[in-house]
Amino acid sequence: METFKIIMMATLAVVMIISAIMAVLSKEMPLAILASGAISLLASIFFLILASPDVAMTEAAIGAGLTTFLFFIILRKTEQNSHEDKK
Amino acid sequence: MKIKNSLVILLVMAFGVFLFQVYKQHQTQGSLNKTAAYYNTNTPDEVGASNVVTAIVVTYRGLDTLGEVTVLFLTAMIVGYILRHGGKEKPMKNNTSEILITAANVLIPGSIILGVYVFINGHLTPGGGFQGGAIIGTAITLMILADPLGSVKKAVLHITESLSGFTYILIGLAGLLFAGGFLDNRILPLGNLGNLLSAGAIPLIYSLIGLKVGTELSSIIASINETGNKTA
């Protein structure tokens, strides 16, 4: 059981680092936003494995849900602005 | 650009070395420390909540929670103040995809019910006012994302927020009058451990916190969404 936990946590950490790099280097803005949301989602699974479900819920609700949606709202507003400036 | 990037990488590596030192010096404690042991053994008798985290957050450290709620309230107020000119500049184009609208219509009612469930059961299951409020705020954000032109009635949000904050303080003062101290939950009977209506005033307080956090987050997002393009 303990080794399974460690393997799972190592996998989660590696995927989190990969999505962090993706969020920074990606040229596509929606992809970067989704990658940063994925970090929060994986972090919440991490917290669940570390036996703190309360923190996991906060992380999932705020990091993965609210922030991602907020970024998409902002992205749409800024994109509309830049389109109108070009005209 | 190259120098900037290498500086950033250097900074990240230094932070990594620092964190590794913290990890190396970390020792796992075999037993709980004094405070944690006290909370762990006395929560069922003193507070009556099955979720010890909630007992600590709402009752033992209730004043800190009040401070947290106040900080969030101030944030919402300042965001609303700074973005107060927005909204009436010009109508935006509504180019939301049909998939998003349909998915949002399916997800929003469920999310709001889940949020209410989380904060009402805060004293029994993981979660509580902040988490439930954040889930409700996420649902409202999804609503705004699916229908950016629709207007959120901010007056309703502000009235709900103010009323729940006011009632929260009143419950705290009632604890000062009728029980052991400010925000004491024993103004209501503790009931049986594990029942929905137990743990004194905790379900009431957490429902108020949930409503307050949910409406605050929603009003922040709504002000950001309604900001016109030409605000300065």
PDB file of C-alpha atoms in Angstrom, chain B residues 1 3 14 29 42 77 80-81 102 113 127 134 137 147 158 161 169 171 182 185 187 191 207:
ATOM      1  CA  MET B   1      16.011  38.059 -23.019  1.00  0.00           C
ATOM      2  CA  ILE B   3      20.038  36.944 -19.441  1.00  0.00           C
ATOM      3  CA  ALA B  14      18.042  28.372  -5.685  1.00  0.00           C
ATOM      4  CA  GLN B  29       6.581  13.330  14.550  1.00  0.00           C
ATOM      5  CA  ASN B  42     -12.088  16.957  23.237  1.00  0.00           C
ATOM      6  CA  MET B  77     -15.458  45.741  -1.944  1.00  0.00           C
ATOM      7  CA  GLY B  80     -16.147  46.578  -6.913  1.00  0.00           C
ATOM      8  CA  TYR B  81     -14.878  50.088  -6.138  1.00  0.00           C
ATOM      9  CA  THR B 102     -25.614  23.456 -23.104  1.00  0.00           C
ATOM     10  CA  ILE B 113     -26.753  22.121  -5.033  1.00  0.00           C
ATOM     11  CA  GLY B 127     -15.481  20.821   3.333  1.00  0.00           C
ATOM     12  CA  ALA B 134     -16.207  28.563  -3.782  1.00  0.00           C
ATOM     13  CA  GLY B 137     -18.939  30.994  -6.992  1.00  0.00           C
ATOM     14  CA  ASP B 147     -23.871  34.184 -21.037  1.00  0.00           C
ATOM     15  CA  HIS B 158     -24.776  42.504  -1.931  1.00  0.00           C
ATOM     16  CA  GLU B 161     -23.675  39.061   1.585  1.00  0.00           C
ATOM     17  CA  ILE B 169     -21.557  38.626  13.943  1.00  0.00           C
ATOM     18  CA  ILE B 171     -24.447  34.717  16.376  1.00  0.00           C
ATOM     19  CA  PHE B 182     -17.468  35.036  21.247  1.00  0.00           C
ATOM     20  CA  ASN B 185     -21.345  27.235  19.238  1.00  0.00           C
ATOM     21  CA  ILE B 187     -25.917  28.601  22.142  1.00  0.00           C
ATOM     22  CA  GLY B 191     -27.345  17.109  19.698  1.00  0.00           C
ATOM     23  CA  SER B 207     -24.176  28.164   5.985  1.00  0.00           C
TER      24      SER B 207
END
